[in-house]
Coordinates of C-alpha atoms in Angstrom, one line a residue:
M1 CA 4.3 23.4 1.0
R2 CA 2.0 24.3 -2.0
Q3 CA 3.9 27.4 -2.9
V4 CA 7.4 26.1 -2.5
L5 CA 6.8 23.1 -4.7
V6 CA 4.4 24.2 -7.5
N7 CA 4.3 28.0 -7.6
P8 CA 4.2 28.8 -11.3
L9 CA 7.1 31.3 -11.1
S10 CA 9.5 29.7 -8.5
G11 CA 8.0 26.3 -7.6
Y12 CA 10.6 23.6 -7.0
Y13 CA 8.7 20.9 -9.3
M14 CA 8.0 23.6 -12.0
H15 CA 11.2 24.0 -14.0
N16 CA 14.0 21.5 -13.1
D17 CA 14.8 17.8 -13.5
V18 CA 14.7 16.9 -10.0
F19 CA 15.0 13.2 -10.4
G20 CA 17.6 10.7 -10.5
T21 CA 21.3 10.6 -9.5
K22 CA 22.1 14.1 -10.8
G23 CA 18.8 15.6 -9.1
D24 CA 17.8 15.7 -5.5
F25 CA 16.1 12.2 -5.0
I26 CA 15.5 9.0 -6.8
T27 CA 12.4 6.9 -7.1
S28 CA 11.6 3.3 -7.5
P29 CA 10.6 3.4 -11.1
E30 CA 13.8 5.2 -11.8
I31 CA 15.8 2.5 -10.1
S32 CA 14.5 -0.4 -12.2
Q33 CA 12.1 -1.2 -15.0
M34 CA 10.8 -3.9 -13.0
F35 CA 8.8 -1.9 -10.5
G36 CA 6.5 -0.2 -13.5
E37 CA 6.1 -3.4 -15.3
L38 CA 4.9 -5.3 -12.5
S39 CA 2.7 -2.4 -11.3
G40 CA 1.1 -2.8 -14.6
I41 CA 0.6 -6.5 -14.3
W42 CA -1.2 -5.8 -11.0
Y43 CA -3.7 -3.6 -13.0
L44 CA -3.9 -6.3 -15.7
T45 CA -4.9 -8.8 -13.1
E46 CA -7.5 -6.5 -11.3
W47 CA -9.1 -5.9 -14.8
M48 CA -9.7 -9.6 -15.1
R49 CA -10.8 -10.0 -11.6
L50 CA -13.5 -7.2 -11.9
G51 CA -15.1 -8.6 -15.0
R52 CA -12.9 -7.3 -17.9
P53 CA -14.6 -4.1 -18.6
A54 CA -14.9 -2.9 -22.4
K55 CA -13.5 0.6 -21.7
T56 CA -10.7 1.6 -19.5
Q57 CA -8.3 4.5 -18.9
I58 CA -5.3 4.9 -16.8
I59 CA -4.9 7.9 -14.6
E60 CA -1.3 8.8 -12.9
F61 CA -0.9 11.6 -10.5
G62 CA 2.6 13.4 -10.1
P63 CA 4.2 11.4 -13.1
G64 CA 7.4 12.4 -12.7
R65 CA 9.4 11.7 -15.7
G66 CA 6.8 9.4 -17.3
T67 CA 9.3 6.4 -16.6
L68 CA 6.6 4.6 -14.4
M69 CA 3.8 4.9 -17.1
K70 CA 6.2 4.0 -19.8
D71 CA 7.1 0.8 -18.2
M72 CA 3.6 0.2 -17.6
L73 CA 2.3 0.5 -21.0
R74 CA 5.2 -1.7 -22.3
A75 CA 3.9 -4.5 -20.2
L76 CA 0.4 -3.8 -20.9
E77 CA 0.8 -3.7 -24.7
R78 CA 1.9 -7.3 -24.5
F79 CA -1.8 -8.5 -23.5
P80 CA -3.6 -7.1 -26.9
Y81 CA -7.0 -8.3 -25.4
F82 CA -6.5 -5.7 -22.6
Y83 CA -4.6 -3.1 -24.4
K84 CA -7.3 -2.3 -27.0
T85 CA -9.7 -1.3 -24.1
L86 CA -7.7 1.4 -23.3
T87 CA -9.2 4.7 -24.3
G88 CA -6.6 7.1 -23.0
I89 CA -3.8 8.0 -20.6
H90 CA -4.6 10.9 -18.2
L91 CA -1.8 12.6 -16.3
V92 CA -2.4 14.9 -13.5
E93 CA 0.6 17.1 -13.8
A94 CA 1.2 20.6 -12.6
S95 CA 4.6 21.4 -14.1
P96 CA 5.2 22.4 -17.8
G97 CA 8.6 21.2 -17.6
L98 CA 8.0 17.6 -16.3
R99 CA 4.9 17.5 -19.1
K100 CA 7.6 17.9 -21.6
M101 CA 9.7 15.2 -20.1
Q102 CA 6.8 12.8 -19.7
R103 CA 5.8 13.5 -23.6
A104 CA 9.4 12.6 -24.6
A105 CA 9.0 9.5 -22.5
L106 CA 5.5 8.2 -23.7
V107 CA 5.6 9.5 -27.4
E108 CA 9.2 9.4 -28.5
G109 CA 10.4 11.8 -31.1
S110 CA 7.6 14.1 -30.7
K111 CA 7.5 17.8 -30.9
D112 CA 5.9 20.7 -29.5
E113 CA 3.8 21.2 -32.6
D114 CA 2.4 17.8 -32.2
V115 CA 0.5 18.7 -29.1
V116 CA -3.1 19.8 -28.9
R117 CA -3.5 22.8 -26.5
E118 CA -6.9 23.5 -25.4
K119 CA -7.9 26.9 -23.4
A120 CA -8.6 26.0 -19.8
D121 CA -12.2 26.3 -18.5
A122 CA -14.6 24.7 -16.6
A123 CA -15.5 22.3 -19.7
N124 CA -12.1 21.6 -20.6
T125 CA -11.0 17.9 -20.1
A126 CA -7.5 18.4 -21.3
L127 CA -5.1 21.1 -21.3
E128 CA -2.7 19.4 -23.5
S129 CA -3.1 16.1 -25.5
I130 CA -0.9 14.0 -28.2
T131 CA -1.9 10.6 -29.6
R132 CA 0.8 7.7 -29.7
P133 CA 1.8 5.8 -32.7
D134 CA -0.3 2.9 -31.1
G135 CA -3.5 5.2 -31.2
I136 CA -3.9 5.9 -27.7
T137 CA -4.2 9.6 -26.6
V138 CA -2.1 11.0 -23.7
S139 CA -3.7 13.9 -22.0
W140 CA -2.6 16.3 -19.2
H141 CA -5.0 17.9 -16.8
D142 CA -4.4 20.2 -13.7
G143 CA -7.0 18.0 -11.5
I144 CA -8.9 14.9 -11.4
E145 CA -12.2 16.7 -12.0
F146 CA -11.2 17.4 -15.8
V147 CA -10.7 13.5 -16.3
P148 CA -13.5 11.9 -18.0
E149 CA -15.8 9.6 -16.3
Q150 CA -14.9 6.1 -17.0
W151 CA -13.6 2.6 -15.6
S152 CA -10.1 3.8 -14.3
M153 CA -6.9 2.5 -13.1
I154 CA -5.4 5.3 -10.7
M155 CA -1.7 5.3 -9.9
A156 CA -0.4 7.6 -7.2
H157 CA 3.2 6.9 -6.6
E158 CA 5.1 9.4 -4.2
F159 CA 2.0 12.0 -4.7
F160 CA 0.5 12.1 -1.2
D161 CA 3.9 12.6 0.5
A162 CA 4.1 16.1 -1.2
L163 CA 1.0 17.5 -0.5
P164 CA 0.3 20.2 2.3
V165 CA 0.0 19.1 6.1
H166 CA -0.8 20.9 9.0
S167 CA 2.3 21.2 11.7
F168 CA 1.8 22.1 15.2
E169 CA 4.2 23.0 18.2
K170 CA 3.6 23.0 22.0
T171 CA 4.2 26.4 23.4
S172 CA 3.8 27.8 26.8
D173 CA 0.1 28.8 25.5
G174 CA -0.5 25.3 24.4
W175 CA -0.5 23.6 21.0
R176 CA -0.2 26.1 18.2
E177 CA -0.3 25.7 14.6
M178 CA 2.9 26.7 12.5
L179 CA 1.3 28.8 9.7
V180 CA 2.8 30.9 6.8
D181 CA -0.3 31.8 5.4
L182 CA -4.0 30.8 6.4
D183 CA -5.3 27.6 4.7
D184 CA -8.4 25.9 5.9
T185 CA -8.6 23.0 3.4
D186 CA -6.9 19.6 3.7
E187 CA -5.6 18.8 0.3
T188 CA -4.8 15.2 1.0
W189 CA -8.5 14.2 2.2
D190 CA -9.8 16.2 -0.8
V191 CA -7.8 14.6 -3.4
M192 CA -8.1 11.0 -2.1
T193 CA -11.8 11.6 -1.7
K194 CA -12.0 12.6 -5.4
M195 CA -10.3 9.7 -6.4
A196 CA -12.5 7.2 -4.5
K197 CA -15.6 8.8 -5.8
L198 CA -14.4 8.8 -9.5
I199 CA -13.9 5.0 -8.9
D200 CA -17.2 4.7 -7.0
R201 CA -19.1 6.1 -9.8
N202 CA -17.7 4.2 -12.8
G203 CA -15.9 1.3 -11.4
G204 CA -11.9 0.9 -11.3
V205 CA -8.9 0.4 -9.0
G206 CA -6.2 2.4 -7.8
L207 CA -2.8 2.2 -6.1
A208 CA -1.2 4.9 -3.5
I209 CA 2.4 3.9 -3.2
D210 CA 4.6 5.9 -0.9
Y211 CA 6.5 6.0 2.5
G212 CA 4.8 6.1 5.6
Q213 CA 3.0 4.0 8.1
D214 CA -0.9 3.1 8.8
Y215 CA -1.2 5.7 11.4
P216 CA 0.3 9.2 12.1
Q217 CA 3.9 9.7 13.0
G218 CA 4.0 13.3 14.5
D219 CA 6.3 15.8 12.7
T220 CA 7.9 14.2 9.7
L221 CA 8.4 17.3 7.3
R222 CA 11.6 17.2 5.6
A223 CA 13.7 18.6 2.8
I224 CA 16.0 16.9 0.4
R225 CA 18.5 18.7 -1.6
Q226 CA 21.0 16.7 -3.8
H227 CA 20.1 13.3 -1.7
K228 CA 21.0 15.1 1.6
F229 CA 18.5 16.3 4.4
V230 CA 18.4 20.1 4.8
H231 CA 16.3 22.4 6.9
P232 CA 12.7 22.8 5.3
M233 CA 13.0 26.4 5.8
S234 CA 16.4 26.9 4.0
N235 CA 16.0 28.7 0.6
P236 CA 12.6 27.4 0.0
G237 CA 11.9 26.3 -3.8
S238 CA 15.4 24.8 -4.0
A239 CA 14.8 21.4 -2.1
D240 CA 11.9 18.8 -2.1
L241 CA 9.6 18.9 0.6
S242 CA 7.8 15.8 1.7
V243 CA 6.1 14.1 4.7
D244 CA 5.5 10.3 5.6
V245 CA 2.1 9.3 4.4
D246 CA -0.5 8.3 7.0
F247 CA -2.2 5.6 5.1
G248 CA -4.9 5.0 7.7
F249 CA -5.9 8.7 7.1
L250 CA -6.3 7.7 3.4
K251 CA -8.1 4.8 4.1
E252 CA -10.8 6.9 6.2
A253 CA -11.2 9.3 3.4
I254 CA -12.1 6.5 0.9
Q255 CA -14.3 4.6 3.5
K256 CA -16.4 7.6 4.6
N257 CA -16.9 9.0 1.1
S258 CA -17.5 6.2 -0.9
D259 CA -18.3 2.4 -1.5
V260 CA -14.8 1.8 -2.5
T261 CA -12.8 -0.9 -0.7
P262 CA -9.3 -0.1 0.6
H263 CA -6.8 -3.0 0.8
G264 CA -3.6 -2.8 2.8
P265 CA -1.2 -1.1 3.2
I266 CA 1.5 -3.7 2.5
T267 CA 5.2 -3.3 2.2
Q268 CA 6.5 -2.8 -1.2
S269 CA 8.6 -5.9 -0.9
M270 CA 5.7 -8.0 -0.5
F271 CA 3.5 -6.4 -3.3
L272 CA 6.6 -7.0 -5.7
Q273 CA 7.1 -10.4 -4.7
S274 CA 3.5 -11.3 -5.2
L275 CA 3.7 -10.1 -8.6
G276 CA 6.7 -12.3 -9.3
I277 CA 9.7 -10.1 -9.5
Q278 CA 12.2 -12.6 -8.6
A279 CA 11.0 -14.3 -12.0
R280 CA 11.3 -11.3 -14.0
V281 CA 14.9 -10.5 -12.6
Q282 CA 16.0 -14.0 -13.7
M283 CA 14.7 -13.2 -17.2
L284 CA 16.4 -9.9 -17.1
L285 CA 19.5 -11.3 -16.1
A286 CA 19.5 -14.1 -18.8
N287 CA 19.1 -11.5 -21.4
A288 CA 21.5 -9.0 -19.9
K289 CA 24.6 -8.4 -22.6
T290 CA 27.1 -7.3 -20.0
K291 CA 28.3 -7.8 -16.7
E292 CA 27.6 -4.0 -16.0
N293 CA 24.0 -4.6 -17.0
R294 CA 23.7 -7.7 -14.8
K295 CA 25.2 -5.7 -11.8
N296 CA 22.8 -2.9 -12.4
I297 CA 19.6 -5.2 -12.5
I298 CA 20.7 -6.8 -9.3
Q299 CA 21.3 -3.4 -7.5
G300 CA 17.7 -2.4 -8.4
F301 CA 16.3 -5.5 -7.4
T302 CA 18.1 -5.3 -4.1
R303 CA 17.0 -1.7 -3.5
L304 CA 13.4 -2.2 -4.2
L305 CA 13.2 -5.3 -1.8
D306 CA 15.7 -4.8 0.9
P307 CA 13.9 -3.8 4.1
E308 CA 16.7 -1.7 5.0
Q309 CA 16.3 0.4 1.8
M310 CA 13.0 0.8 0.2
G311 CA 11.4 -2.7 0.8
R312 CA 9.7 -2.0 4.1
I313 CA 9.2 1.7 4.5
Y314 CA 7.5 2.2 1.2
K315 CA 3.9 1.0 1.7
V316 CA 1.4 0.0 -1.2
L317 CA -2.5 0.9 -0.6
G318 CA -4.9 -0.5 -2.9
F319 CA -8.6 0.5 -3.5
T320 CA -11.1 -1.1 -5.8
K321 CA -14.8 -0.9 -6.5
E322 CA -15.8 -4.5 -5.9
I323 CA -18.6 -6.0 -8.2
S324 CA -19.7 -8.5 -5.4
K325 CA -19.4 -8.9 -1.8
G326 CA -16.8 -11.5 -0.3
A327 CA -15.1 -11.3 -3.8
E328 CA -11.5 -12.5 -3.5
K329 CA -8.9 -9.8 -2.7
P330 CA -6.6 -8.4 -5.1
V331 CA -3.2 -9.8 -5.9
G332 CA -0.7 -8.9 -3.1
F333 CA -3.4 -8.1 -0.5
Q334 CA -4.3 -11.7 0.1
A335 CA -3.0 -13.5 3.2
P336 CA -0.5 -14.8 3.9
P337 CA 2.0 -12.7 2.4
P338 CA 4.8 -14.3 0.1
P339 CA 7.9 -15.6 1.6
S340 CA 11.2 -13.3 1.2
P341 CA 13.8 -14.6 -0.9
T342 CA 16.0 -17.3 0.7
K343 CA 19.0 -16.9 -1.3
P344 CA 20.8 -13.9 -3.0
I345 CA 20.3 -13.3 -6.8
S346 CA 23.7 -14.0 -8.5
S347 CA 25.0 -12.0 -11.3
A348 CA 27.2 -14.8 -12.7

């Protein structure tokens, strides 16, 4: 999976724009701006709940086109008392092509010559960086080990589903692992552990948002090309490979390696409703200038929350470094969950 997806010469993510209707799949941030805006508000509520630290940073793993971060920052900049604490945005991204798209989204009108590039070495903190007009520096890294030690807000949206997994098949000689090349590391456990330890050392919060369950589901390895499922071994490098995330495994990695507290997972629908997506969609509809705009807003809202679409299968796992025992849980992870909408949203 690692070679198929991020090989520098032929990796699926390395050179092409694979997102959106013209790509192979579409993600929640691309469907509606509300997803990123409300995610940003969740981080704001956690910053307030955990003591309003004076210096913060945001880390995103696998930032796609940069749409999610752009929407989060647009929401957060409306709260200057928080926004002034941001010392930087740190993006963990392997693809040079996607880095360019992210830069275009986060620093509009920027050019290649505006980017500061550093030589990669053990002491390097950023391979590339650029400063936005608002003074915030956006930096790109090959791994979390290069991110500065600081109170952090981590976002991992549709990141863990693309990490390598072990696959087994029962044969006449018993269970055997299917291998292309031997690799005795467990990348999911390793990355989740590094996230938790960074927050454990410095304080902070994180979200892991993906499709999956709170338990292992067997063989869920799949390939998607042009929004259709294809065989994972057909023309490697031309399709996205992913698996359903085992959130119970992520929680185990957090709890065994840190004093960070996991929360959930809860459904994407519950998460977004707890943050007031119904009120936000009404505001967007009120400001929409055309019937087509209103239609798109409603379609995005429905797709994000509908249990038959993304609302149920997508889960949200929170993880936080609490500052006191018995503290109130983060927004969205408190019982009981918010009720589902009782009536449809109208475009009229």
